[in-house]
GROMACS .gro file of C-alpha atoms in nm:
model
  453
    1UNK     CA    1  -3.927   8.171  -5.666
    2UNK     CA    2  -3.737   8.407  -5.464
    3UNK     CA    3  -3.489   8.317  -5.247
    4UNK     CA    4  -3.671   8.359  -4.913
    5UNK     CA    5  -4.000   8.127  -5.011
    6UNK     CA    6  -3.762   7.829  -5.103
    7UNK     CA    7  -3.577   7.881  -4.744
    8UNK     CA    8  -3.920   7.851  -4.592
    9UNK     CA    9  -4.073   7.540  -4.797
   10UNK     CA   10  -3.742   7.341  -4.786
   11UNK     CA   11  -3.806   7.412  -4.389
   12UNK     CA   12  -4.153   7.306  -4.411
   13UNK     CA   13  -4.037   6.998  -4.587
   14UNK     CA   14  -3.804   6.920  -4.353
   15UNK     CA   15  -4.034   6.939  -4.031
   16UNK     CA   16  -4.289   6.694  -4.207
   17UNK     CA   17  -3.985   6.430  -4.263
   18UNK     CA   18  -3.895   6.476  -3.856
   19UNK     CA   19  -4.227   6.425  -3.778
   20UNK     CA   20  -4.312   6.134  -3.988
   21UNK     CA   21  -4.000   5.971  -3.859
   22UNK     CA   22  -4.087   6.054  -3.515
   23UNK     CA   23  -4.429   5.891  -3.568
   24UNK     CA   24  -4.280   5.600  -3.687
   25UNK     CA   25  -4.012   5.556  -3.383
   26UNK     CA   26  -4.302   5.565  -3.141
   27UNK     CA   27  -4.430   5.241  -3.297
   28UNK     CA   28  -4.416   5.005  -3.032
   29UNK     CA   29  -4.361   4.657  -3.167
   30UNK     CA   30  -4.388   4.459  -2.876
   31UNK     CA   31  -4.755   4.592  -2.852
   32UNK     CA   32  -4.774   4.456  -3.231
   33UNK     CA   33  -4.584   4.074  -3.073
   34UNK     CA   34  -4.887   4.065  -2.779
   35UNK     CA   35  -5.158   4.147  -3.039
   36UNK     CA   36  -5.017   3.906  -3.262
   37UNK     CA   37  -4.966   3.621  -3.001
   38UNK     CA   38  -5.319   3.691  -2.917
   39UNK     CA   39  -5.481   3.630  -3.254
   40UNK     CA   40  -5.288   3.351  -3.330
   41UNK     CA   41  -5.310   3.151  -2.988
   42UNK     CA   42  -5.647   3.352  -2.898
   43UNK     CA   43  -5.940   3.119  -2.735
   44UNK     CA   44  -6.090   2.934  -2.967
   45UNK     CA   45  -5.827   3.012  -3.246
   46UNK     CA   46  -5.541   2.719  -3.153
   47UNK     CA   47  -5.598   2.415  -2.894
   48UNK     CA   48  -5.240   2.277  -2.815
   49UNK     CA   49  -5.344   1.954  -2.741
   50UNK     CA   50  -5.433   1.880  -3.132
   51UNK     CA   51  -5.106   1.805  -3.339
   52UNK     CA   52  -4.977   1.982  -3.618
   53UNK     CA   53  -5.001   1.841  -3.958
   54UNK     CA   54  -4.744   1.658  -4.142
   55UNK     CA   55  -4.484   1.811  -4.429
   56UNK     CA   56  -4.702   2.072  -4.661
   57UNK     CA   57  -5.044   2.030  -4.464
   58UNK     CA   58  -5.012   1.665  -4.516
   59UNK     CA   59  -5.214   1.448  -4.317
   60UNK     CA   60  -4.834   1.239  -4.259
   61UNK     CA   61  -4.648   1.264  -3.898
   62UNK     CA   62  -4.532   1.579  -3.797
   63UNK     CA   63  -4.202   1.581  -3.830
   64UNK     CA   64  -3.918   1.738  -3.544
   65UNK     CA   65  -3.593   1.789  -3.624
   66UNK     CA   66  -3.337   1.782  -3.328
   67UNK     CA   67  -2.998   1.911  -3.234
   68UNK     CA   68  -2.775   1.936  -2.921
   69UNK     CA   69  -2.509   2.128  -2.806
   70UNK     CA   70  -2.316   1.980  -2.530
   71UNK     CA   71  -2.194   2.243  -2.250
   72UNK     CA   72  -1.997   1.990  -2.034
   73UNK     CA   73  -1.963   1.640  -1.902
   74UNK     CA   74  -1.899   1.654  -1.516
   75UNK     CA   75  -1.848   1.300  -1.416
   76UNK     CA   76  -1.802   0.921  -1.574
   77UNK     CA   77  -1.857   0.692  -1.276
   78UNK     CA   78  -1.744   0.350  -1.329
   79UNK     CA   79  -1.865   0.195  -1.013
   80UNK     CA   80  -2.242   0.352  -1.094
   81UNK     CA   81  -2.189   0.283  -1.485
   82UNK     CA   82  -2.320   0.639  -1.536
   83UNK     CA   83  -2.228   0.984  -1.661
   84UNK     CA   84  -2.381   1.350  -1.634
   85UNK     CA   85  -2.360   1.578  -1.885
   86UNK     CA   86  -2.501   1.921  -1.935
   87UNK     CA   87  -2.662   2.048  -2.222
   88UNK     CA   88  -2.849   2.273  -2.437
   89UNK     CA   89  -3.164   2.058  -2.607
   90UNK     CA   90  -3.321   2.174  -2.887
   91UNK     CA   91  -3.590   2.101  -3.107
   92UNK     CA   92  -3.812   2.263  -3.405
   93UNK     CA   93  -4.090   2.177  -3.608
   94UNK     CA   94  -4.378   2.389  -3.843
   95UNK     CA   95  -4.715   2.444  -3.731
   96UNK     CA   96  -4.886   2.631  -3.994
   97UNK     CA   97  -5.170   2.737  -3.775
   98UNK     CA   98  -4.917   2.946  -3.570
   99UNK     CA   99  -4.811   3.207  -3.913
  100UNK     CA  100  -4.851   3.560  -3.889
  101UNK     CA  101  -4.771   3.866  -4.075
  102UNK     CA  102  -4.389   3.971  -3.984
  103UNK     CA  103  -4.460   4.359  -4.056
  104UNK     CA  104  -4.226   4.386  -4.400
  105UNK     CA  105  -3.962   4.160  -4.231
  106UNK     CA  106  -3.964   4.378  -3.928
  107UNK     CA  107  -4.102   4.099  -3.680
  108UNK     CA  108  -3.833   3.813  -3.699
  109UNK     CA  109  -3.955   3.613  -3.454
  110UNK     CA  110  -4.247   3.614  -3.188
  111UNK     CA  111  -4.091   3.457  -2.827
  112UNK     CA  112  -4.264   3.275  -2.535
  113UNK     CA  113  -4.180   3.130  -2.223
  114UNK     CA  114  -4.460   2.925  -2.164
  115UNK     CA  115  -4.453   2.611  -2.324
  116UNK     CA  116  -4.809   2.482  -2.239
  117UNK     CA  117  -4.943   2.793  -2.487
  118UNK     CA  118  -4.824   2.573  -2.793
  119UNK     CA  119  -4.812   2.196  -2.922
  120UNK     CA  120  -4.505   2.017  -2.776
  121UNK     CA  121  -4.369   1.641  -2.845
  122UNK     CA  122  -4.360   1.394  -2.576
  123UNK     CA  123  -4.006   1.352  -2.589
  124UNK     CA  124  -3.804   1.184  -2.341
  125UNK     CA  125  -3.457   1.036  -2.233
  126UNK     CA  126  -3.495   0.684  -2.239
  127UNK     CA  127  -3.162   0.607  -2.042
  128UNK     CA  128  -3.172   0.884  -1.752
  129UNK     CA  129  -3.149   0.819  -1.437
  130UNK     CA  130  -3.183   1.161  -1.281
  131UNK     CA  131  -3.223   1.541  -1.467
  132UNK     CA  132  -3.369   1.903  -1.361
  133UNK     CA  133  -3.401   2.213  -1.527
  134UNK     CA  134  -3.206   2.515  -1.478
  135UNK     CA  135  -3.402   2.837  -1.343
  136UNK     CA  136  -3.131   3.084  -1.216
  137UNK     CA  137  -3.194   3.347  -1.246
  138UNK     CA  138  -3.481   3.303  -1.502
  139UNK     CA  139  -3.595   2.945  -1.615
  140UNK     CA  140  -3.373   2.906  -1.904
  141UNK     CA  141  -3.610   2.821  -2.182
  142UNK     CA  142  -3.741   2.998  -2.504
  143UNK     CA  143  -3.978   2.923  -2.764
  144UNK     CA  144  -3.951   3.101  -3.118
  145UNK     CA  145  -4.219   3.140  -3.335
  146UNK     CA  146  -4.134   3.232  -3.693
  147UNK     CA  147  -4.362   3.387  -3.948
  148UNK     CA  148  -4.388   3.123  -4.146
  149UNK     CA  149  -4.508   2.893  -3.853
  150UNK     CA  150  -4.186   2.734  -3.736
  151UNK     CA  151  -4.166   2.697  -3.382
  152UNK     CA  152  -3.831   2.651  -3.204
  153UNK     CA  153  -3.798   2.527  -2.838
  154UNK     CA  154  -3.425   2.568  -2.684
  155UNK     CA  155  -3.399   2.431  -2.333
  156UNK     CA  156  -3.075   2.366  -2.073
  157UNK     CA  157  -3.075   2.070  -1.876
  158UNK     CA  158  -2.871   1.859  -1.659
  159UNK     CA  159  -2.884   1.465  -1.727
  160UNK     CA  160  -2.730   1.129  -1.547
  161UNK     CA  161  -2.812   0.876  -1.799
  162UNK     CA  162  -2.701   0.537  -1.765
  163UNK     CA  163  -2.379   0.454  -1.948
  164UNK     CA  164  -2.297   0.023  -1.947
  165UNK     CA  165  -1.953  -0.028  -1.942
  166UNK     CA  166  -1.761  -0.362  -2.077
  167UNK     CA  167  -1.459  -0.326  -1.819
  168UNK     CA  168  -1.248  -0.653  -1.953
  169UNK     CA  169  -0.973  -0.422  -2.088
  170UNK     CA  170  -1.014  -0.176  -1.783
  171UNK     CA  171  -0.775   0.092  -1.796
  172UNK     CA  172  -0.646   0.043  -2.128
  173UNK     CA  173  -1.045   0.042  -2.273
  174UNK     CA  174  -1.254   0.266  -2.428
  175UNK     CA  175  -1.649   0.293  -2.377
  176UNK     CA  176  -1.949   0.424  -2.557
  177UNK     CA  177  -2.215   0.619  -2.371
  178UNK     CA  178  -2.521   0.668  -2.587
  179UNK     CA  179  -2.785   0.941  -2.471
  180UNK     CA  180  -3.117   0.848  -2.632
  181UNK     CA  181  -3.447   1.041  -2.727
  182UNK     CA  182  -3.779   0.891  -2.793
  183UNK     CA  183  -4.164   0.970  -2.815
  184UNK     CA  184  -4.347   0.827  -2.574
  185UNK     CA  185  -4.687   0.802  -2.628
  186UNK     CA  186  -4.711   0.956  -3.066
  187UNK     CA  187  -4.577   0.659  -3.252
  188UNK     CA  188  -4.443   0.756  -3.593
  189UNK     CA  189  -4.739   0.727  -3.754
  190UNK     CA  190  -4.781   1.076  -3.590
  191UNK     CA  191  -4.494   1.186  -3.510
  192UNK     CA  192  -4.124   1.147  -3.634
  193UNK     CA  193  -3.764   1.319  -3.491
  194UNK     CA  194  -3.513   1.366  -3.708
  195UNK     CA  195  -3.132   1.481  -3.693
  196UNK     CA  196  -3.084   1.821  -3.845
  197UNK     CA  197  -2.920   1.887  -4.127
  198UNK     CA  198  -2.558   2.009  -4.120
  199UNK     CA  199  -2.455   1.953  -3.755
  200UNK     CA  200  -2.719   1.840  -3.528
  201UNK     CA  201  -2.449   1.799  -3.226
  202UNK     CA  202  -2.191   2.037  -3.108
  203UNK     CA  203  -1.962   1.977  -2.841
  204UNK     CA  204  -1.829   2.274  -2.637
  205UNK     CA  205  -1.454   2.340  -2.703
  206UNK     CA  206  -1.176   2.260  -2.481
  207UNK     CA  207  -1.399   1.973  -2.296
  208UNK     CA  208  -1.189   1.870  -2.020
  209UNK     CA  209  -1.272   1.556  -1.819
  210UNK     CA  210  -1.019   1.372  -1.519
  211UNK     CA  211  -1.042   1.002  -1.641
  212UNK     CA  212  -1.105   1.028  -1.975
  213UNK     CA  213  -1.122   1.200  -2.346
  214UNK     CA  214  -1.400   1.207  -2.541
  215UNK     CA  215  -1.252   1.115  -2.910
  216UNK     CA  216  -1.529   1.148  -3.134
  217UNK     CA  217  -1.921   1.118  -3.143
  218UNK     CA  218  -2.210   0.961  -3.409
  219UNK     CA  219  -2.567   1.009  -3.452
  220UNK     CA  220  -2.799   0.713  -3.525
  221UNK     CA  221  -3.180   0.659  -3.511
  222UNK     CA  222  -3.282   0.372  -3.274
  223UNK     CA  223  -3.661   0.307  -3.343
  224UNK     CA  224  -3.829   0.066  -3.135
  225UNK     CA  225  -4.129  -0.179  -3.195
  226UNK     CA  226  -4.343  -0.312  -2.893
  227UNK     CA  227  -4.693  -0.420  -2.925
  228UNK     CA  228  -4.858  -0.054  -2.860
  229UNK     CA  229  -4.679   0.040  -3.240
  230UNK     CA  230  -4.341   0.163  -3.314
  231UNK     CA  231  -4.179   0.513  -3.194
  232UNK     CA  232  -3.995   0.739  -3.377
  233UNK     CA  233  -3.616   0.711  -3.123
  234UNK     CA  234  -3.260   0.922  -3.189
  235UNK     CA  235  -2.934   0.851  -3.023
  236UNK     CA  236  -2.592   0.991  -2.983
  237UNK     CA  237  -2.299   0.773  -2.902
  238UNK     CA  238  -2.016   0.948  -2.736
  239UNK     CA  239  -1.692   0.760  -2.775
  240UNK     CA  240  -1.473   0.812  -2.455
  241UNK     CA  241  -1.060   0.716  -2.437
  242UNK     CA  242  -0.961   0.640  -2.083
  243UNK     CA  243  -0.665   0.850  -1.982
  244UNK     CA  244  -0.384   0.572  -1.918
  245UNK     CA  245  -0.149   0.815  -1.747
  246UNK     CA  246  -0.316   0.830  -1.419
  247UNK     CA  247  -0.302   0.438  -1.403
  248UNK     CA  248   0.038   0.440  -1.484
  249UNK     CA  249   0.167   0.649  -1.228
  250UNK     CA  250  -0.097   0.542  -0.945
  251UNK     CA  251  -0.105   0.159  -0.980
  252UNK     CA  252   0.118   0.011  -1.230
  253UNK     CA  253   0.450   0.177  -1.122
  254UNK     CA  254   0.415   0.166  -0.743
  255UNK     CA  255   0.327  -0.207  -0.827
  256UNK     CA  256   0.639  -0.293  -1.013
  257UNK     CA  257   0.809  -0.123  -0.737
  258UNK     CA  258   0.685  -0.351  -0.497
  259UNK     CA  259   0.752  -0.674  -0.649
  260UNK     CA  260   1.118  -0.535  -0.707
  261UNK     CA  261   1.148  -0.453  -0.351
  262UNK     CA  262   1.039  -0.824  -0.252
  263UNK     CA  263   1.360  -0.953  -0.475
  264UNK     CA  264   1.579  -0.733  -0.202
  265UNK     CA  265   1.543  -1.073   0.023
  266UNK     CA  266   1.672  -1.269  -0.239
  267UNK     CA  267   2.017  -1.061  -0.166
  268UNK     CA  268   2.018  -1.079   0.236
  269UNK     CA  269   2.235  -1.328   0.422
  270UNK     CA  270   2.018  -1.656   0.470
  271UNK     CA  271   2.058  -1.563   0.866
  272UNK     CA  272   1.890  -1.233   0.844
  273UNK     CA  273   1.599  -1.418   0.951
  274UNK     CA  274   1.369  -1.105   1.085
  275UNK     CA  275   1.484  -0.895   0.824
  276UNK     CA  276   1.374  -1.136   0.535
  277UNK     CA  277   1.041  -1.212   0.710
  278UNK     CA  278   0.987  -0.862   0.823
  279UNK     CA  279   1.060  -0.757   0.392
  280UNK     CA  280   0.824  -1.024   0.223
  281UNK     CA  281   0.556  -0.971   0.497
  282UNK     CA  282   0.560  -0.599   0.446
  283UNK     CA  283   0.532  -0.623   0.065
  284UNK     CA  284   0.309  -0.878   0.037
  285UNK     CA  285   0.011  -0.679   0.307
  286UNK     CA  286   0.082  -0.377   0.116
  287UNK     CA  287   0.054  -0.530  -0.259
  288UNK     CA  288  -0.297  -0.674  -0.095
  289UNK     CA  289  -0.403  -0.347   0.016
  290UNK     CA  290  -0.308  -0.200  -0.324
  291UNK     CA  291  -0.525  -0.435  -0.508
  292UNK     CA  292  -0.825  -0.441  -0.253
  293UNK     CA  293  -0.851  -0.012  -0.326
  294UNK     CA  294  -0.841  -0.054  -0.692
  295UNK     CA  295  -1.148  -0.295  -0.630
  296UNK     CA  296  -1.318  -0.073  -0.410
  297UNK     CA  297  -1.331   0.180  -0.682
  298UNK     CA  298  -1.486  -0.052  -1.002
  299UNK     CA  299  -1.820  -0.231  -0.944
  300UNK     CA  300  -1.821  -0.632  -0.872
  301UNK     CA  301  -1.793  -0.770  -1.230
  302UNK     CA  302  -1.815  -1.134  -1.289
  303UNK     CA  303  -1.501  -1.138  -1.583
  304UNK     CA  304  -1.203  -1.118  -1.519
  305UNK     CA  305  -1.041  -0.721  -1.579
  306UNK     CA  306  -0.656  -0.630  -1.729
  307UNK     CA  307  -0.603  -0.465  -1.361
  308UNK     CA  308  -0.690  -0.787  -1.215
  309UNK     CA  309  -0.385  -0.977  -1.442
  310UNK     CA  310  -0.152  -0.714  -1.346
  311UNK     CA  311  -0.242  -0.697  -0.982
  312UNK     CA  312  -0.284  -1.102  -0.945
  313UNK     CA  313   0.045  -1.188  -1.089
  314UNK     CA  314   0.209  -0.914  -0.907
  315UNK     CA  315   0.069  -1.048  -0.605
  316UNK     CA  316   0.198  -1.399  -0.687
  317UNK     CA  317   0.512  -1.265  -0.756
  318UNK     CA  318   0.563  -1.106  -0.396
  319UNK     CA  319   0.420  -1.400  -0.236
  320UNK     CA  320   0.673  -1.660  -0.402
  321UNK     CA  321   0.932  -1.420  -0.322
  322UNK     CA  322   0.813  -1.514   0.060
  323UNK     CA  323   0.807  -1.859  -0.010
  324UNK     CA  324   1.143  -1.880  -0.140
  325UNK     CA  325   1.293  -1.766   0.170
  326UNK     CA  326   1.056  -2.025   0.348
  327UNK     CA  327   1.274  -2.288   0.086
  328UNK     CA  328   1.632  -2.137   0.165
  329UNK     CA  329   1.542  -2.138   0.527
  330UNK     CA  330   1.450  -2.504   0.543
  331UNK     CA  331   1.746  -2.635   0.311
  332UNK     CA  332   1.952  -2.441   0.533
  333UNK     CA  333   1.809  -2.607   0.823
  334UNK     CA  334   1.825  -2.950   0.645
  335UNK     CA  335   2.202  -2.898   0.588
  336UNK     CA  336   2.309  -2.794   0.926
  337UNK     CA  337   2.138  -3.062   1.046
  338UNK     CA  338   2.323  -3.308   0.741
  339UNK     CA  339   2.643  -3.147   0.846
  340UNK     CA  340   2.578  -3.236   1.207
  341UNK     CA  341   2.548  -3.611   1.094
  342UNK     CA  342   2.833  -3.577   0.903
  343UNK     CA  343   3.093  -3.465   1.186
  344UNK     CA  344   2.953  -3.697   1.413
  345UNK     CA  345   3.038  -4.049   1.154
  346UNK     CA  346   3.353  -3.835   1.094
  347UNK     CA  347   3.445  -3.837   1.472
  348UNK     CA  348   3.333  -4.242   1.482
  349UNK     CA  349   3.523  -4.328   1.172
  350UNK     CA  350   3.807  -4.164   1.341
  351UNK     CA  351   3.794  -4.319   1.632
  352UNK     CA  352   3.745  -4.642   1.476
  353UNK     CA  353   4.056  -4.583   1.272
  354UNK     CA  354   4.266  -4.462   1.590
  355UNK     CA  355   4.129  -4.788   1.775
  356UNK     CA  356   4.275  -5.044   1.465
  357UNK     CA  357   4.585  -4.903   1.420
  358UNK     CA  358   4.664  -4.926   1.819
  359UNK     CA  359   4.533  -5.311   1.762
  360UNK     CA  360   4.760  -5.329   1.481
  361UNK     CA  361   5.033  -5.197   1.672
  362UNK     CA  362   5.007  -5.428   1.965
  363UNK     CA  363   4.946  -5.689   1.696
  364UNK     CA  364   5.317  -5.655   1.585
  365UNK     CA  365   5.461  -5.617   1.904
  366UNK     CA  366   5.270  -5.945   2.065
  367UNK     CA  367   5.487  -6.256   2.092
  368UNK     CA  368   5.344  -6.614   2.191
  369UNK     CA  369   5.530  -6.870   2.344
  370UNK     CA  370   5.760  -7.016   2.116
  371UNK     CA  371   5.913  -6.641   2.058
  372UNK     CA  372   5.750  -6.623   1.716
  373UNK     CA  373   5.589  -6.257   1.600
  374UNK     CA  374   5.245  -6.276   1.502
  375UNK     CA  375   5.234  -6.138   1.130
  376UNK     CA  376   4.894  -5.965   1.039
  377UNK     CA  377   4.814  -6.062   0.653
  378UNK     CA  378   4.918  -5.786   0.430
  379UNK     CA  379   4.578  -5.855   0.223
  380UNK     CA  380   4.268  -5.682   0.355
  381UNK     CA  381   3.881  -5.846   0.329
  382UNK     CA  382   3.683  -5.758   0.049
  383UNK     CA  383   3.470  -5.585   0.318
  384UNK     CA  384   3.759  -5.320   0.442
  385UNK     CA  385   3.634  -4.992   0.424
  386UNK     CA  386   4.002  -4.841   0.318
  387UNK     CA  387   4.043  -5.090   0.045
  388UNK     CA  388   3.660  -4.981  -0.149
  389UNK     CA  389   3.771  -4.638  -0.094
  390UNK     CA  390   4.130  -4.698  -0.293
  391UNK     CA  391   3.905  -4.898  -0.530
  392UNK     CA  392   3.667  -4.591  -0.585
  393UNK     CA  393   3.987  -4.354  -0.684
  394UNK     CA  394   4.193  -4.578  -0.907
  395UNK     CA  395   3.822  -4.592  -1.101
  396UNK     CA  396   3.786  -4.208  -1.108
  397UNK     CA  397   4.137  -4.198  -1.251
  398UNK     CA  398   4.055  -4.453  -1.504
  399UNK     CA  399   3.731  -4.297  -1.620
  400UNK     CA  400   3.786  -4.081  -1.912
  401UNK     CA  401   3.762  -3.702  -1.860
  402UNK     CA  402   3.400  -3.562  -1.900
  403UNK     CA  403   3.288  -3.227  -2.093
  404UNK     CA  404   3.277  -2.953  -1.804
  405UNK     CA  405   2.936  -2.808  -1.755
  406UNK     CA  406   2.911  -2.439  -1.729
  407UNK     CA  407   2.586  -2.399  -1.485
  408UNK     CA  408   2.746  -2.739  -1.297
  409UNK     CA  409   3.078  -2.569  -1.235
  410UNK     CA  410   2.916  -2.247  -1.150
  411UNK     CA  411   2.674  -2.411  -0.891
  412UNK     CA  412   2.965  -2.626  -0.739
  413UNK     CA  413   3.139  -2.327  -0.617
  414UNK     CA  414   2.850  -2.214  -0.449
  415UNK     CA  415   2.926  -2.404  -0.072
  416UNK     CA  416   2.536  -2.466   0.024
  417UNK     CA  417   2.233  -2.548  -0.120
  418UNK     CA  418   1.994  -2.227   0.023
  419UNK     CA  419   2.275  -2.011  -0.152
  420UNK     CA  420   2.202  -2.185  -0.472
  421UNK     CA  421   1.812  -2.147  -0.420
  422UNK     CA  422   1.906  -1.783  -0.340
  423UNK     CA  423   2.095  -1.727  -0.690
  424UNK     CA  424   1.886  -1.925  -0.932
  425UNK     CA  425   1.602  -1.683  -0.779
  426UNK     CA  426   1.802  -1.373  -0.852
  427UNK     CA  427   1.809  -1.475  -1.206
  428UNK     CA  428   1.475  -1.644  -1.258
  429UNK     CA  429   1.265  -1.399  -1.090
  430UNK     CA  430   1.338  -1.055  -1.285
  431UNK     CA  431   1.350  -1.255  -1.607
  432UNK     CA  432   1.002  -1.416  -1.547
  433UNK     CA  433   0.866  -1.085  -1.444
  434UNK     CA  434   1.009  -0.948  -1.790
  435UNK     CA  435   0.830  -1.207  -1.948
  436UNK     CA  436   0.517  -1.149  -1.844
  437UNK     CA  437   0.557  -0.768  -1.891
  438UNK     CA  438   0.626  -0.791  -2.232
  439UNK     CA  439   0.305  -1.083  -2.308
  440UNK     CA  440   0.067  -0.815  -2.061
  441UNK     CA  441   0.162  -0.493  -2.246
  442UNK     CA  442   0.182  -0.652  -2.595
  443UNK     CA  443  -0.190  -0.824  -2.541
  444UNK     CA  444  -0.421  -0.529  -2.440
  445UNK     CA  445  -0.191  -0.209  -2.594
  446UNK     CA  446  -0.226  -0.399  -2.933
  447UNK     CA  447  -0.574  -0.564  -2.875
  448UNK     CA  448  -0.874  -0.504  -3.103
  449UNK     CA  449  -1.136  -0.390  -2.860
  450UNK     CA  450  -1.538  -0.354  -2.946
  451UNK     CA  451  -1.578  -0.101  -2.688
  452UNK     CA  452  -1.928  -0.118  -2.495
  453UNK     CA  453  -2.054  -0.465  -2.630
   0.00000   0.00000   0.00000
């Protein structure tokens, strides 16, 4: 063939290929989707009210397999017992009167927006309280329909589901908040959810919440009988560590402070009367304002809570810290008024004794009439007050010498008996308030819980 004919049919070849590929690029395969979805959900062809058959055209439940993918959790309300949490639901099952012919592999998928067009299961959430759908800017749902009849229906929602909390431990507890999925009207005699395989939840990384951390979740299935049959019921339990850190620094701390501010009076002269009463009054108004906030925030629980120790023995500890000046303030009183009664027999003894020895003295010096002195006896009564008290020192000399007594000898240098109140409460205070630090922290840091029962 000469050189110029092959130029021409190579040419020729060439502008067949570019037009066969051309024909092909003009295919328009969403036309092929819309006659598809046509033929297979056509009138008269597929009624979505009648259920699809169980595994391999069985006449068994048809079987859904479930997984979620948690975007965020907003808020864990303890006062409401509730959480909200956003997520992506999803679900998939086969229908084998849905399969078409995916054009050599080139259709992957066929996708709707209108879920009343196929079969759907009456799921629900059996603990929400409130939920809506999200439709900015579009409604965001999809269904898939596969070629070999698998239908997959993805759907973002908002949920508050009810979350019952066990607050005995509160802060230092954990809780479980379950988010549960039933059928409400197919029992599983026709219809049956399942986890899937692999990883049917996935949590969005880097969840942040204020309160709390989520530590780990499990999947369980939570059928229920009642006398309409049993239905088919999943469940996800989402484990949740309350953040102790906030507590710490917002109640505990400002707490302690308090209680050691009320021991301040224990170290004020026992005559600072308005400064003593103006200290334990202050503390003690503000400790009950403290405690009344923190029970403004958690619901009315009949059991006692681990805040409510901490906050009633704090609270105890301020108000004895008020009472104990009350104590030092009435044995001060008491020994004034002792003191008073002493000086005043003092002053009468003394004058008693001035008044005898004058007596005695004119005693001596008194003659009668035969020039004779009048000579006293040298022996006193039994009765004489002087000779009991000479009596009462020649037996403390006698007695043998006792042990000496540490806390004794202390105490007897201390001149009154409020200053002694005032010292022993120095001491006893902080130590009992160590004490019952180290039985609080040591009972619910180290305490096996069962969150959520």
């Amino acid at each position: 063939m000469a050189p110029g004919h092959s130029f021409w049919a190579i040419f020729y070849f060439a502008c067949l290929c570019s037009a066969s590929l051309a024909n092909n690029a003009r295919v328009n395969f969403r036309e092929k989707e819309k006659k598809i979805l046509d033929q297979i959900l056509g009138a008269g062809k597929y009624d979505a009210r009648i259920r699809p058959s169980g595994i391999n055209g069985t006449d068994g439940p048809a079987v859904v397999n479930i997984n979620l993918f948690v975007r965020s959790i907003a808020t864990i309300s303890d006062i409401k017992m509730e959480y909200s949490v956003q997520l992506t639901f999803r679900e998939q099952w086969t229908d084998e009167r849905l399969k078409f012919d995916d054009i050599g592999g080139r259709l992957k998928y066929l996708t709707l927006t209108e879920a009343n067009r196929v079969w759907m299961p009456d799921l629900f959430f059996s603990n929400e309280k409130e939920g809506h759908f999200h439709n900015i800017i579009m409604p965001n749902v999809y269904i898939r329909i596969f070629p070999y009849g698998s239908v997959l229906y993805s759907i973002r929602i908002s949920l508050t589901l009810a979350c019952p909390m066990n607050l005995k431990l509160y802060p230092l507890d954990r809780q479980i908040c379950s988010l549960r999925m039933a059928s409400y009207g197919w029992t599983t005699a026709d219809l049956v959810f399942l986890w899937k395989e692999g990883d049917p939840v996935q949590v969005v990384k880097n969840l942040h919440l204020p309160r709390f951390t989520l530590e780990k979740f499990l999947t369980d299935y939570c059928n229920s009988k009642t006398n309409t049959g049993e239905y088919s019921c999943l469940k996800v339990d989402l484990l949740f560590k309350r953040e102790f850190s906030y507590y710490l620094i917002q109640i505990y701390i400002p707490c302690c402070m308090l209680v050691i501010v009320s021991w301040v009076s224990f170290w004020l002269d026992q005559g600072a009367v308005p400064a003593r009463v103006s200290l334990g009054v202050t503390t003690l108004l503000t400790m009950a304002t403290q405690t009344s906030g923190i029970n403004a925030s958690l619901p009315p629980v009949s059991y006692t809570k681990a805040i409510d120790v901490w906050t009633g023995v704090c609270l105890t500890f301020v108000f004895g810290a008020l009472l104990e000046f009350a104590l030092v303030n009435y044995a001060s009183r008491s020994a004034d008024r002792a003191a008073d009664i002493h000086r005043e027999n003092m002053k009468k003894k003394r004058r008693e004794l001035e008044q005898a020895s004058i007596d005695a003295g004119s005693d001596l010096l008194d003659t009668d009439s035969n020039a004779t002195f009048a000579m006293k006896p040298l022996v006193r009564h039994p009765g004489d007050p002087l000779a009991l008290e000479k009596m009462r020192q020649c037996e403390v000399h006698m007695q043998p010498p006792k042990r000496p007594n540490c806390c004794k000898t202390f105490m007897s240098k201390l001149p009154t008996r409020s200053k002694r109140i005032d010292v022993i409460s120095r001491i006893t205070f902080p130590l009992v308030f160590a004490l019952f630090n180290l039985v609080y922290w040591s009972t619910y840091l180290f305490r096996d819980e069962d969150a959520g029962e």
